[in-house]
PDB file of C-alpha atoms and ligand atoms in Angstrom:
ATOM      1  CA  VAL S   1      33.036  -2.691  21.458  1.00  0.00           C
ATOM      2  CA  SER S   2      31.977  -1.415  24.882  1.00  0.00           C
ATOM      3  CA  VAL S   3      28.382  -0.998  25.974  1.00  0.00           C
ATOM      4  CA  LEU S   4      28.794   2.759  25.712  1.00  0.00           C
ATOM      5  CA  GLU S   5      30.203   2.545  22.173  1.00  0.00           C
ATOM      6  CA  GLU S   6      27.357   0.298  21.130  1.00  0.00           C
ATOM      7  CA  ALA S   7      24.858   2.791  22.514  1.00  0.00           C
ATOM      8  CA  GLN S   8      26.652   5.599  20.678  1.00  0.00           C
ATOM      9  CA  ILE S   9      26.298   3.735  17.382  1.00  0.00           C
ATOM     10  CA  LYS S  10      22.554   3.637  18.026  1.00  0.00           C
ATOM     11  CA  ALA S  11      22.501   7.326  18.891  1.00  0.00           C
ATOM     12  CA  ARG S  12      24.352   8.130  15.663  1.00  0.00           C
ATOM     13  CA  THR S  13      21.820   6.127  13.676  1.00  0.00           C
ATOM     14  CA  LEU S  14      19.029   8.184  15.195  1.00  0.00           C
ATOM     15  CA  VAL S  15      20.756  11.452  14.410  1.00  0.00           C
ATOM     16  CA  GLU S  16      21.450  10.364  10.832  1.00  0.00           C
ATOM     17  CA  ALA S  17      17.695  10.122  10.352  1.00  0.00           C
ATOM     18  CA  LEU S  18      17.244  13.744  11.424  1.00  0.00           C
ATOM     19  CA  PRO S  19      17.339  15.359   7.947  1.00  0.00           C
ATOM     20  CA  TYR S  20      14.786  12.839   6.704  1.00  0.00           C
ATOM     21  CA  ILE S  21      12.560  13.353   9.719  1.00  0.00           C
ATOM     22  CA  ARG S  22      12.727  17.111   9.251  1.00  0.00           C
ATOM     23  CA  SER S  23      11.811  16.837   5.597  1.00  0.00           C
ATOM     24  CA  TYR S  24       8.857  14.474   6.105  1.00  0.00           C
ATOM     25  CA  ARG S  25       7.263  15.668   9.319  1.00  0.00           C
ATOM     26  CA  GLY S  26       3.823  17.074   8.750  1.00  0.00           C
ATOM     27  CA  GLU S  27       3.643  15.463   5.305  1.00  0.00           C
ATOM     28  CA  VAL S  28       1.193  12.747   4.333  1.00  0.00           C
ATOM     29  CA  ALA S  29       2.630   9.347   3.426  1.00  0.00           C
ATOM     30  CA  VAL S  30       0.267   6.704   2.084  1.00  0.00           C
ATOM     31  CA  VAL S  31       1.494   3.165   2.676  1.00  0.00           C
ATOM     32  CA  LYS S  32      -0.228   0.361   0.815  1.00  0.00           C
ATOM     33  CA  ILE S  33       0.315  -3.023   2.374  1.00  0.00           C
ATOM     34  CA  GLY S  34      -0.212  -6.071   0.218  1.00  0.00           C
ATOM     35  CA  GLY S  35      -1.763  -9.226   1.546  1.00  0.00           C
ATOM     36  CA  ALA S  36       1.517 -11.053   1.192  1.00  0.00           C
ATOM     37  CA  ALA S  37       3.280  -8.645   3.529  1.00  0.00           C
ATOM     38  CA  LEU S  38       0.611  -9.316   6.158  1.00  0.00           C
ATOM     39  CA  SER S  39       0.526 -13.089   6.061  1.00  0.00           C
ATOM     40  CA  GLU S  40       3.739 -13.563   8.046  1.00  0.00           C
ATOM     41  CA  PRO S  41       3.029 -12.483  11.650  1.00  0.00           C
ATOM     42  CA  ARG S  42       6.619 -11.564  12.521  1.00  0.00           C
ATOM     43  CA  LEU S  43       7.038  -9.341   9.469  1.00  0.00           C
ATOM     44  CA  ALA S  44       3.588  -7.847   9.986  1.00  0.00           C
ATOM     45  CA  GLN S  45       4.598  -6.926  13.527  1.00  0.00           C
ATOM     46  CA  ILE S  46       7.841  -5.266  12.403  1.00  0.00           C
ATOM     47  CA  LEU S  47       5.956  -3.365   9.728  1.00  0.00           C
ATOM     48  CA  ALA S  48       3.394  -2.179  12.289  1.00  0.00           C
ATOM     49  CA  GLU S  49       6.207  -0.906  14.507  1.00  0.00           C
ATOM     50  CA  ASP S  50       7.809   0.906  11.566  1.00  0.00           C
ATOM     51  CA  LEU S  51       4.481   2.582  10.803  1.00  0.00           C
ATOM     52  CA  VAL S  52       4.000   3.669  14.409  1.00  0.00           C
ATOM     53  CA  LEU S  53       7.530   5.067  14.538  1.00  0.00           C
ATOM     54  CA  LEU S  54       6.847   7.022  11.364  1.00  0.00           C
ATOM     55  CA  SER S  55       3.742   8.543  12.853  1.00  0.00           C
ATOM     56  CA  TYR S  56       5.535   9.330  16.135  1.00  0.00           C
ATOM     57  CA  VAL S  57       8.121  11.408  14.260  1.00  0.00           C
ATOM     58  CA  GLY S  58       5.341  13.443  12.708  1.00  0.00           C
ATOM     59  CA  VAL S  59       4.660  11.759   9.384  1.00  0.00           C
ATOM     60  CA  ARG S  60       0.924  11.742   8.677  1.00  0.00           C
ATOM     61  CA  VAL S  61       0.584   8.062   7.858  1.00  0.00           C
ATOM     62  CA  ILE S  62      -2.440   6.623   6.071  1.00  0.00           C
ATOM     63  CA  VAL S  63      -2.483   2.866   5.539  1.00  0.00           C
ATOM     64  CA  VAL S  64      -4.333   1.158   2.696  1.00  0.00           C
ATOM     65  CA  HIS S  65      -4.377  -2.595   2.557  1.00  0.00           C
ATOM     66  CA  GLY S  66      -5.239  -5.412   0.221  1.00  0.00           C
ATOM     67  CA  GLY S  67      -5.679  -9.026   1.087  1.00  0.00           C
ATOM     68  CA  GLY S  68      -5.500 -10.877  -2.176  1.00  0.00           C
ATOM     69  CA  ALA S  69      -3.812 -13.941  -0.744  1.00  0.00           C
ATOM     70  CA  GLN S  70      -6.214 -14.129   2.232  1.00  0.00           C
ATOM     71  CA  ILE S  71      -9.309 -13.733   0.021  1.00  0.00           C
ATOM     72  CA  SER S  72      -8.147 -16.426  -2.385  1.00  0.00           C
ATOM     73  CA  LYS S  73      -7.481 -18.738   0.552  1.00  0.00           C
ATOM     74  CA  ALA S  74     -10.919 -18.149   2.073  1.00  0.00           C
ATOM     75  CA  MET S  75     -12.543 -18.708  -1.309  1.00  0.00           C
ATOM     76  CA  SER S  76     -10.715 -21.929  -2.028  1.00  0.00           C
ATOM     77  CA  SER S  77     -11.525 -23.335   1.401  1.00  0.00           C
ATOM     78  CA  SER S  78     -15.202 -22.719   0.656  1.00  0.00           C
ATOM     79  CA  GLY S  79     -14.812 -24.437  -2.707  1.00  0.00           C
ATOM     80  CA  ALA S  80     -14.873 -21.327  -4.906  1.00  0.00           C
ATOM     81  CA  GLU S  81     -12.116 -20.632  -7.376  1.00  0.00           C
ATOM     82  CA  ALA S  82     -10.421 -17.235  -7.647  1.00  0.00           C
ATOM     83  CA  ARG S  83     -10.353 -15.804 -11.157  1.00  0.00           C
ATOM     84  CA  PHE S  84      -8.412 -12.777 -12.397  1.00  0.00           C
ATOM     85  CA  VAL S  85      -8.514 -10.752 -15.606  1.00  0.00           C
ATOM     86  CA  GLY S  86      -5.663  -8.272 -16.130  1.00  0.00           C
ATOM     87  CA  GLY S  87      -4.722  -8.527 -12.457  1.00  0.00           C
ATOM     88  CA  MET S  88      -8.282  -7.732 -11.288  1.00  0.00           C
ATOM     89  CA  ARG S  89     -10.327 -10.232  -9.292  1.00  0.00           C
ATOM     90  CA  VAL S  90     -13.595 -11.324 -10.891  1.00  0.00           C
ATOM     91  CA  THR S  91     -16.120 -10.743  -8.081  1.00  0.00           C
ATOM     92  CA  ASP S  92     -19.651 -12.159  -8.094  1.00  0.00           C
ATOM     93  CA  ASP S  93     -22.047 -11.532  -5.179  1.00  0.00           C
ATOM     94  CA  ALA S  94     -20.823 -14.540  -3.222  1.00  0.00           C
ATOM     95  CA  ALA S  95     -17.204 -13.538  -3.759  1.00  0.00           C
ATOM     96  CA  MET S  96     -18.013  -9.987  -2.662  1.00  0.00           C
ATOM     97  CA  GLU S  97     -19.343 -11.308   0.603  1.00  0.00           C
ATOM     98  CA  GLN S  98     -16.064 -13.158   1.119  1.00  0.00           C
ATOM     99  CA  VAL S  99     -14.071 -10.061   0.192  1.00  0.00           C
ATOM    100  CA  GLN S 100     -15.911  -8.049   2.855  1.00  0.00           C
ATOM    101  CA  ARG S 101     -15.654 -10.781   5.443  1.00  0.00           C
ATOM    102  CA  VAL S 102     -11.928 -11.237   4.927  1.00  0.00           C
ATOM    103  CA  LEU S 103     -10.909  -7.608   4.455  1.00  0.00           C
ATOM    104  CA  MET S 104     -12.950  -6.026   7.247  1.00  0.00           C
ATOM    105  CA  GLY S 105     -13.551  -9.013   9.493  1.00  0.00           C
ATOM    106  CA  SER S 106     -10.010 -10.241   9.447  1.00  0.00           C
ATOM    107  CA  VAL S 107      -7.222  -8.322   7.691  1.00  0.00           C
ATOM    108  CA  ASN S 108      -8.276  -4.806   8.708  1.00  0.00           C
ATOM    109  CA  THR S 109      -9.088  -5.618  12.316  1.00  0.00           C
ATOM    110  CA  GLU S 110      -5.886  -7.569  12.740  1.00  0.00           C
ATOM    111  CA  LEU S 111      -3.768  -4.765  11.299  1.00  0.00           C
ATOM    112  CA  VAL S 112      -5.500  -2.138  13.433  1.00  0.00           C
ATOM    113  CA  GLY S 113      -4.903  -4.290  16.498  1.00  0.00           C
ATOM    114  CA  ARG S 114      -1.227  -4.669  15.662  1.00  0.00           C
ATOM    115  CA  LEU S 115      -0.794  -0.934  15.134  1.00  0.00           C
ATOM    116  CA  ASN S 116      -2.562  -0.151  18.395  1.00  0.00           C
ATOM    117  CA  SER S 117      -0.509  -2.590  20.393  1.00  0.00           C
ATOM    118  CA  ALA S 118       2.606  -1.019  18.860  1.00  0.00           C
ATOM    119  CA  GLY S 119       1.449   2.341  20.237  1.00  0.00           C
ATOM    120  CA  ALA S 120      -0.751   3.953  17.605  1.00  0.00           C
ATOM    121  CA  THR S 121      -4.412   4.874  17.781  1.00  0.00           C
ATOM    122  CA  ALA S 122      -5.435   3.313  14.502  1.00  0.00           C
ATOM    123  CA  VAL S 123      -8.937   3.502  13.081  1.00  0.00           C
ATOM    124  CA  GLY S 124     -10.041   0.809  10.657  1.00  0.00           C
ATOM    125  CA  LEU S 125     -12.494   1.708   7.967  1.00  0.00           C
ATOM    126  CA  SER S 126     -13.567   0.674   4.521  1.00  0.00           C
ATOM    127  CA  GLY S 127     -14.593   3.094   1.822  1.00  0.00           C
ATOM    128  CA  VAL S 128     -18.185   2.449   2.866  1.00  0.00           C
ATOM    129  CA  ASP S 129     -17.688   4.061   6.287  1.00  0.00           C
ATOM    130  CA  GLY S 130     -18.587   7.717   6.057  1.00  0.00           C
ATOM    131  CA  ALA S 131     -18.751   7.082   2.289  1.00  0.00           C
ATOM    132  CA  VAL S 132     -15.075   7.945   2.315  1.00  0.00           C
ATOM    133  CA  MET S 133     -14.552   6.257  -1.046  1.00  0.00           C
ATOM    134  CA  THR S 134     -16.988   5.912  -3.905  1.00  0.00           C
ATOM    135  CA  ALA S 135     -16.599   3.797  -7.016  1.00  0.00           C
ATOM    136  CA  GLN S 136     -18.376   2.940 -10.205  1.00  0.00           C
ATOM    137  CA  ARG S 137     -18.594  -0.489 -11.789  1.00  0.00           C
ATOM    138  CA  MET S 138     -15.942  -1.213 -14.373  1.00  0.00           C
ATOM    139  CA  THR S 139     -15.073  -3.886 -16.897  1.00  0.00           C
ATOM    140  CA  ALA S 140     -11.692  -5.518 -17.534  1.00  0.00           C
ATOM    141  CA  ASP S 141      -9.163  -4.110 -20.030  1.00  0.00           C
ATOM    142  CA  ASP S 142     -10.471  -6.584 -22.587  1.00  0.00           C
ATOM    143  CA  GLY S 143     -14.096  -5.524 -21.974  1.00  0.00           C
ATOM    144  CA  SER S 144     -15.092  -8.635 -20.043  1.00  0.00           C
ATOM    145  CA  ASP S 145     -17.343  -8.456 -17.001  1.00  0.00           C
ATOM    146  CA  LEU S 146     -15.627  -8.358 -13.611  1.00  0.00           C
ATOM    147  CA  GLY S 147     -18.804  -8.410 -11.518  1.00  0.00           C
ATOM    148  CA  ARG S 148     -18.769  -6.226  -8.399  1.00  0.00           C
ATOM    149  CA  VAL S 149     -15.485  -4.544  -9.197  1.00  0.00           C
ATOM    150  CA  GLY S 150     -15.250  -0.796  -9.228  1.00  0.00           C
ATOM    151  CA  ARG S 151     -13.174   2.082 -10.440  1.00  0.00           C
ATOM    152  CA  VAL S 152     -12.558   4.659  -7.713  1.00  0.00           C
ATOM    153  CA  THR S 153     -14.416   7.867  -8.516  1.00  0.00           C
ATOM    154  CA  ASP S 154     -13.914   9.870  -5.348  1.00  0.00           C
ATOM    155  CA  VAL S 155     -12.006   9.820  -2.081  1.00  0.00           C
ATOM    156  CA  ASN S 156     -12.927  12.164   0.760  1.00  0.00           C
ATOM    157  CA  GLY S 157      -9.419  13.451   1.495  1.00  0.00           C
ATOM    158  CA  PRO S 158     -10.496  16.046   4.098  1.00  0.00           C
ATOM    159  CA  PHE S 159     -12.232  13.336   6.139  1.00  0.00           C
ATOM    160  CA  LEU S 160      -9.046  11.232   6.253  1.00  0.00           C
ATOM    161  CA  GLU S 161      -7.026  14.334   7.077  1.00  0.00           C
ATOM    162  CA  SER S 162      -9.375  15.220   9.905  1.00  0.00           C
ATOM    163  CA  LEU S 163      -8.690  11.794  11.420  1.00  0.00           C
ATOM    164  CA  LEU S 164      -4.977  12.568  11.149  1.00  0.00           C
ATOM    165  CA  ASP S 165      -5.524  15.971  12.760  1.00  0.00           C
ATOM    166  CA  LEU S 166      -7.140  14.208  15.717  1.00  0.00           C
ATOM    167  CA  GLY S 167      -4.136  11.926  16.055  1.00  0.00           C
ATOM    168  CA  TYR S 168      -5.666   8.816  14.518  1.00  0.00           C
ATOM    169  CA  LEU S 169      -3.940   6.559  12.044  1.00  0.00           C
ATOM    170  CA  PRO S 170      -6.485   5.633   9.345  1.00  0.00           C
ATOM    171  CA  VAL S 171      -6.365   2.074   7.990  1.00  0.00           C
ATOM    172  CA  LEU S 172      -8.463   1.782   4.853  1.00  0.00           C
ATOM    173  CA  ALA S 173      -9.667  -1.467   3.294  1.00  0.00           C
ATOM    174  CA  SER S 174     -10.263  -1.594  -0.438  1.00  0.00           C
ATOM    175  CA  ILE S 175     -14.064  -1.692  -0.476  1.00  0.00           C
ATOM    176  CA  ALA S 176     -15.999   1.247  -1.893  1.00  0.00           C
ATOM    177  CA  THR S 177     -19.565   2.433  -1.831  1.00  0.00           C
ATOM    178  CA  SER S 178     -21.381   2.980  -5.125  1.00  0.00           C
ATOM    179  CA  SER S 179     -24.271   5.087  -6.294  1.00  0.00           C
ATOM    180  CA  GLU S 180     -26.329   1.911  -6.866  1.00  0.00           C
ATOM    181  CA  HIS S 181     -26.348   1.348  -3.095  1.00  0.00           C
ATOM    182  CA  THR S 182     -24.036  -1.619  -3.390  1.00  0.00           C
ATOM    183  CA  THR S 183     -20.496  -2.162  -2.244  1.00  0.00           C
ATOM    184  CA  LEU S 184     -17.750  -2.718  -4.775  1.00  0.00           C
ATOM    185  CA  ASN S 185     -14.401  -4.446  -4.627  1.00  0.00           C
ATOM    186  CA  VAL S 186     -11.660  -2.067  -5.712  1.00  0.00           C
ATOM    187  CA  ASN S 187      -8.024  -2.849  -6.307  1.00  0.00           C
ATOM    188  CA  ALA S 188      -6.091  -1.710  -3.240  1.00  0.00           C
ATOM    189  CA  ASP S 189      -3.260  -0.285  -5.340  1.00  0.00           C
ATOM    190  CA  VAL S 190      -5.700   1.969  -7.153  1.00  0.00           C
ATOM    191  CA  VAL S 191      -7.212   2.964  -3.791  1.00  0.00           C
ATOM    192  CA  ALA S 192      -3.795   3.914  -2.447  1.00  0.00           C
ATOM    193  CA  ALA S 193      -3.083   6.101  -5.472  1.00  0.00           C
ATOM    194  CA  ALA S 194      -6.479   7.803  -5.187  1.00  0.00           C
ATOM    195  CA  VAL S 195      -5.984   8.380  -1.450  1.00  0.00           C
ATOM    196  CA  ALA S 196      -2.507   9.799  -2.088  1.00  0.00           C
ATOM    197  CA  ALA S 197      -3.894  12.182  -4.704  1.00  0.00           C
ATOM    198  CA  ALA S 198      -6.833  13.242  -2.502  1.00  0.00           C
ATOM    199  CA  THR S 199      -4.594  13.997   0.482  1.00  0.00           C
ATOM    200  CA  LYS S 200      -1.765  15.591  -1.551  1.00  0.00           C
ATOM    201  CA  ALA S 201       0.590  12.980  -0.188  1.00  0.00           C
ATOM    202  CA  ARG S 202       4.295  13.553  -0.465  1.00  0.00           C
ATOM    203  CA  LYS S 203       4.971   9.844  -0.772  1.00  0.00           C
ATOM    204  CA  LEU S 204       3.141   6.717  -1.787  1.00  0.00           C
ATOM    205  CA  ILE S 205       4.774   3.461  -0.823  1.00  0.00           C
ATOM    206  CA  TYR S 206       3.644   0.047  -1.970  1.00  0.00           C
ATOM    207  CA  VAL S 207       4.811  -2.694   0.374  1.00  0.00           C
ATOM    208  CA  THR S 208       4.606  -5.871  -1.665  1.00  0.00           C
ATOM    209  CA  ASP S 209       6.114  -9.339  -1.900  1.00  0.00           C
ATOM    210  CA  VAL S 210       8.730  -8.729  -4.578  1.00  0.00           C
ATOM    211  CA  ALA S 211      11.891  -6.631  -4.575  1.00  0.00           C
ATOM    212  CA  GLY S 212      10.298  -4.122  -6.977  1.00  0.00           C
ATOM    213  CA  ILE S 213       9.476  -3.968 -10.675  1.00  0.00           C
ATOM    214  CA  TYR S 214      11.424  -6.294 -12.934  1.00  0.00           C
ATOM    215  CA  ARG S 215      11.714  -5.365 -16.600  1.00  0.00           C
ATOM    216  CA  ASP S 216      11.495  -9.086 -17.212  1.00  0.00           C
ATOM    217  CA  PHE S 217      10.117 -10.983 -14.242  1.00  0.00           C
ATOM    218  CA  HIS S 218      12.143 -14.064 -15.174  1.00  0.00           C
ATOM    219  CA  VAL S 219      15.448 -12.195 -15.227  1.00  0.00           C
ATOM    220  CA  LYS S 220      16.664 -11.560 -11.675  1.00  0.00           C
ATOM    221  CA  ASP S 221      19.043  -8.735 -12.529  1.00  0.00           C
ATOM    222  CA  SER S 222      16.378  -6.755 -14.420  1.00  0.00           C
ATOM    223  CA  LEU S 223      15.113  -5.069 -11.237  1.00  0.00           C
ATOM    224  CA  VAL S 224      14.374  -1.400 -11.925  1.00  0.00           C
ATOM    225  CA  SER S 225      15.668   0.967  -9.249  1.00  0.00           C
ATOM    226  CA  GLU S 226      14.362   4.203 -10.740  1.00  0.00           C
ATOM    227  CA  ILE S 227      11.942   4.853 -13.594  1.00  0.00           C
ATOM    228  CA  LYS S 228       9.992   7.785 -14.992  1.00  0.00           C
ATOM    229  CA  ALA S 229       6.226   7.480 -15.325  1.00  0.00           C
ATOM    230  CA  ASP S 230       6.355   7.720 -19.136  1.00  0.00           C
ATOM    231  CA  GLU S 231       8.905   4.959 -19.348  1.00  0.00           C
ATOM    232  CA  LEU S 232       6.931   2.789 -16.948  1.00  0.00           C
ATOM    233  CA  GLU S 233       3.825   3.298 -19.069  1.00  0.00           C
ATOM    234  CA  ALA S 234       5.650   1.709 -22.002  1.00  0.00           C
ATOM    235  CA  LEU S 235       6.548  -1.240 -19.782  1.00  0.00           C
ATOM    236  CA  VAL S 236       3.064  -1.868 -18.336  1.00  0.00           C
ATOM    237  CA  SER S 237       1.835  -4.241 -21.029  1.00  0.00           C
ATOM    238  CA  SER S 238       4.700  -6.613 -20.231  1.00  0.00           C
ATOM    239  CA  LEU S 239       3.839  -6.779 -16.510  1.00  0.00           C
ATOM    240  CA  ASP S 240       1.634  -9.606 -15.248  1.00  0.00           C
ATOM    241  CA  GLY S 241      -0.579 -10.282 -12.324  1.00  0.00           C
ATOM    242  CA  GLY S 242      -0.797  -7.789  -9.530  1.00  0.00           C
ATOM    243  CA  MET S 243       2.119  -5.724 -10.804  1.00  0.00           C
ATOM    244  CA  ARG S 244       0.071  -4.291 -13.646  1.00  0.00           C
ATOM    245  CA  PRO S 245      -2.532  -2.407 -11.573  1.00  0.00           C
ATOM    246  CA  LYS S 246       0.273  -1.408  -9.207  1.00  0.00           C
ATOM    247  CA  ALA S 247       2.343   0.135 -11.999  1.00  0.00           C
ATOM    248  CA  LEU S 248      -0.697   1.837 -13.549  1.00  0.00           C
ATOM    249  CA  SER S 249      -1.734   3.351 -10.247  1.00  0.00           C
ATOM    250  CA  ALA S 250       1.833   4.489  -9.550  1.00  0.00           C
ATOM    251  CA  ILE S 251       1.794   6.341 -12.872  1.00  0.00           C
ATOM    252  CA  GLU S 252      -1.565   7.889 -12.013  1.00  0.00           C
ATOM    253  CA  ALA S 253      -0.354   9.011  -8.583  1.00  0.00           C
ATOM    254  CA  VAL S 254       2.790  10.624  -9.953  1.00  0.00           C
ATOM    255  CA  ARG S 255       0.735  12.454 -12.578  1.00  0.00           C
ATOM    256  CA  ALA S 256      -1.683  13.609  -9.879  1.00  0.00           C
ATOM    257  CA  GLY S 257       1.193  15.320  -8.077  1.00  0.00           C
ATOM    258  CA  VAL S 258       2.557  12.733  -5.634  1.00  0.00           C
ATOM    259  CA  SER S 259       6.265  13.446  -5.922  1.00  0.00           C
ATOM    260  CA  LYS S 260       7.562   9.962  -5.298  1.00  0.00           C
ATOM    261  CA  VAL S 261       6.098   6.496  -5.511  1.00  0.00           C
ATOM    262  CA  HIS S 262       8.016   3.491  -4.227  1.00  0.00           C
ATOM    263  CA  MET S 263       7.573  -0.249  -4.439  1.00  0.00           C
ATOM    264  CA  ILE S 264       9.388  -2.033  -1.664  1.00  0.00           C
ATOM    265  CA  ASP S 265       9.825  -5.610  -0.507  1.00  0.00           C
ATOM    266  CA  GLY S 266       7.706  -6.447   2.533  1.00  0.00           C
ATOM    267  CA  ARG S 267       9.781  -9.603   3.067  1.00  0.00           C
ATOM    268  CA  VAL S 268      12.758  -7.435   4.027  1.00  0.00           C
ATOM    269  CA  GLU S 269      12.767  -6.424   7.704  1.00  0.00           C
ATOM    270  CA  HIS S 270      12.304  -2.668   8.183  1.00  0.00           C
ATOM    271  CA  ALA S 271      12.087  -2.048   4.425  1.00  0.00           C
ATOM    272  CA  LEU S 272       9.804   0.902   5.172  1.00  0.00           C
ATOM    273  CA  LEU S 273      12.246   2.657   7.525  1.00  0.00           C
ATOM    274  CA  LEU S 274      15.121   1.944   5.171  1.00  0.00           C
ATOM    275  CA  GLU S 275      13.206   3.582   2.350  1.00  0.00           C
ATOM    276  CA  ILE S 276      12.233   6.699   4.277  1.00  0.00           C
ATOM    277  CA  PHE S 277      15.171   7.298   6.610  1.00  0.00           C
ATOM    278  CA  THR S 278      18.215   6.174   4.636  1.00  0.00           C
ATOM    279  CA  ASP S 279      19.812   6.529   1.233  1.00  0.00           C
ATOM    280  CA  ALA S 280      19.749   2.766   0.813  1.00  0.00           C
ATOM    281  CA  GLY S 281      17.230   3.129  -2.031  1.00  0.00           C
ATOM    282  CA  VAL S 282      15.418  -0.152  -1.641  1.00  0.00           C
ATOM    283  CA  GLY S 283      13.050  -1.318  -4.365  1.00  0.00           C
ATOM    284  CA  THR S 284      11.730   0.682  -7.311  1.00  0.00           C
ATOM    285  CA  GLU S 285      11.149   4.413  -7.337  1.00  0.00           C
ATOM    286  CA  VAL S 286       8.708   5.931  -9.821  1.00  0.00           C
ATOM    287  CA  LEU S 287       9.252   9.609 -10.662  1.00  0.00           C
ATOM    288  CA  SER S 288       7.299  12.139 -12.689  1.00  0.00           C
TER     289      SER S 288
HETATM  290  N1  LIG B 301       7.636  -7.587 -13.918  1.00  0.00           N
HETATM  291  C1  LIG B 301       7.239  -7.824 -12.662  1.00  0.00           C
HETATM  292  N2  LIG B 301       7.930  -7.318 -11.614  1.00  0.00           N
HETATM  293  C2  LIG B 301       7.536  -7.555 -10.338  1.00  0.00           C
HETATM  294  N3  LIG B 301       6.446  -8.313 -10.007  1.00  0.00           N
HETATM  295  C3  LIG B 301       5.729  -8.843 -11.010  1.00  0.00           C
HETATM  296  C4  LIG B 301       6.079  -8.620 -12.376  1.00  0.00           C
HETATM  297  N4  LIG B 301       5.184  -9.266 -13.149  1.00  0.00           N
HETATM  298  C5  LIG B 301       4.312  -9.843 -12.311  1.00  0.00           C
HETATM  299  N5  LIG B 301       4.614  -9.609 -11.017  1.00  0.00           N
HETATM  300  C6  LIG B 301       3.858 -10.142  -9.874  1.00  0.00           C
HETATM  301  O1  LIG B 301       3.211  -9.103  -9.141  1.00  0.00           O
HETATM  302  C7  LIG B 301       3.093  -9.546  -7.797  1.00  0.00           C
HETATM  303  C8  LIG B 301       2.761  -8.399  -6.859  1.00  0.00           C
HETATM  304  O2  LIG B 301       1.376  -8.070  -6.932  1.00  0.00           O
HETATM  305  P1  LIG B 301       0.275  -8.728  -5.970  1.00  0.00           P
HETATM  306  O3  LIG B 301      -1.035  -8.143  -6.364  1.00  0.00           O
HETATM  307  O4  LIG B 301       0.409 -10.202  -6.008  1.00  0.00           O
HETATM  308  O5  LIG B 301       0.709  -8.282  -4.500  1.00  0.00           O
HETATM  309  P2  LIG B 301       0.200  -7.057  -3.609  1.00  0.00           P
HETATM  310  O6  LIG B 301      -0.460  -6.030  -4.463  1.00  0.00           O
HETATM  311  O7  LIG B 301       1.384  -6.620  -2.824  1.00  0.00           O
HETATM  312  O8  LIG B 301      -0.867  -7.700  -2.618  1.00  0.00           O
HETATM  313  P3  LIG B 301      -2.488  -7.541  -2.641  1.00  0.00           P
HETATM  314  O9  LIG B 301      -2.928  -7.789  -4.051  1.00  0.00           O
HETATM  315  O10 LIG B 301      -2.937  -8.549  -1.657  1.00  0.00           O
HETATM  316  O11 LIG B 301      -2.822  -6.160  -2.194  1.00  0.00           O
HETATM  317  C9  LIG B 301       4.427 -10.195  -7.529  1.00  0.00           C
HETATM  318  O12 LIG B 301       4.383 -11.098  -6.461  1.00  0.00           O
HETATM  319  C10 LIG B 301       4.738 -10.869  -8.863  1.00  0.00           C
HETATM  320  O13 LIG B 301       4.330 -12.222  -8.840  1.00  0.00           O
HETATM  321 MG1  LIG B 302      -2.253  -6.565  -5.670  1.00  0.00          MG
END
């Protein structure tokens, strides 16, 4: 293959993305990045570049991030043990301080820096900034106390959209403000769904550390490629760990009018571009 032919293959690839670019430009896409997808610097860099490319072709990208792995690591190195009920982190005051320190002081700033060096003008914020996200204390599914964990009650969509209008790429950490003048830890998946609903997003994409939803996590060929919200609801009780809140929030988002919700594998290079600009159909797609 000559140099020219090689360059033409690249040109063709760009043109093949044209119908997708046309259909998504001007639309809001909320991308939730899990802690696992951020812990490997090389993959985090590729993901940042994908996000910047998306915004350059006119997609109104809003990033929401978690940091479960990083918070658990910080807690264990300070001698505290992470505890979860129904996929939600039990958060006492000391843990909340760690959550804030890790999410805003480390994960958010690092991600914003990566996006900026890849060419974006990203703005990092938590739900506390501008009171963009409010929450109310909640208990676990089984009624047990979760401490400073909240249920999202409101997201200021117009504020996020005004950042987009000004050309900024918002990067939101999963901390909310509450009416009791405290901050609350909220599950980042739930945040992403609430942000998608508040901004009438066309797409909500969860970048995680598995290939998608497995009907049975121990059976490798049970990966679901497409599922309706009602069917997923019947499956939720069999999902463990972080996949449960993710599935529940995907259902909520679809019911709130987000046309498509995807769960994709952050360990796969360019999974985000593959999902948006090709028919490759990576991961799991949740439909209404
Ligand atoms: N049936 C299932 N299919 C897929 N994943 C499952 C299933 N049951 C449990 N899981 C677990 O859910 C995990 C994904 O959720 P997790 O909360 O750990 O990641 P995340 O949401 O991407 O990151 P973060 O919580 O930091 O934002 C998988 O790594 C897997 O261990
Ligand atoms: Mg999670």
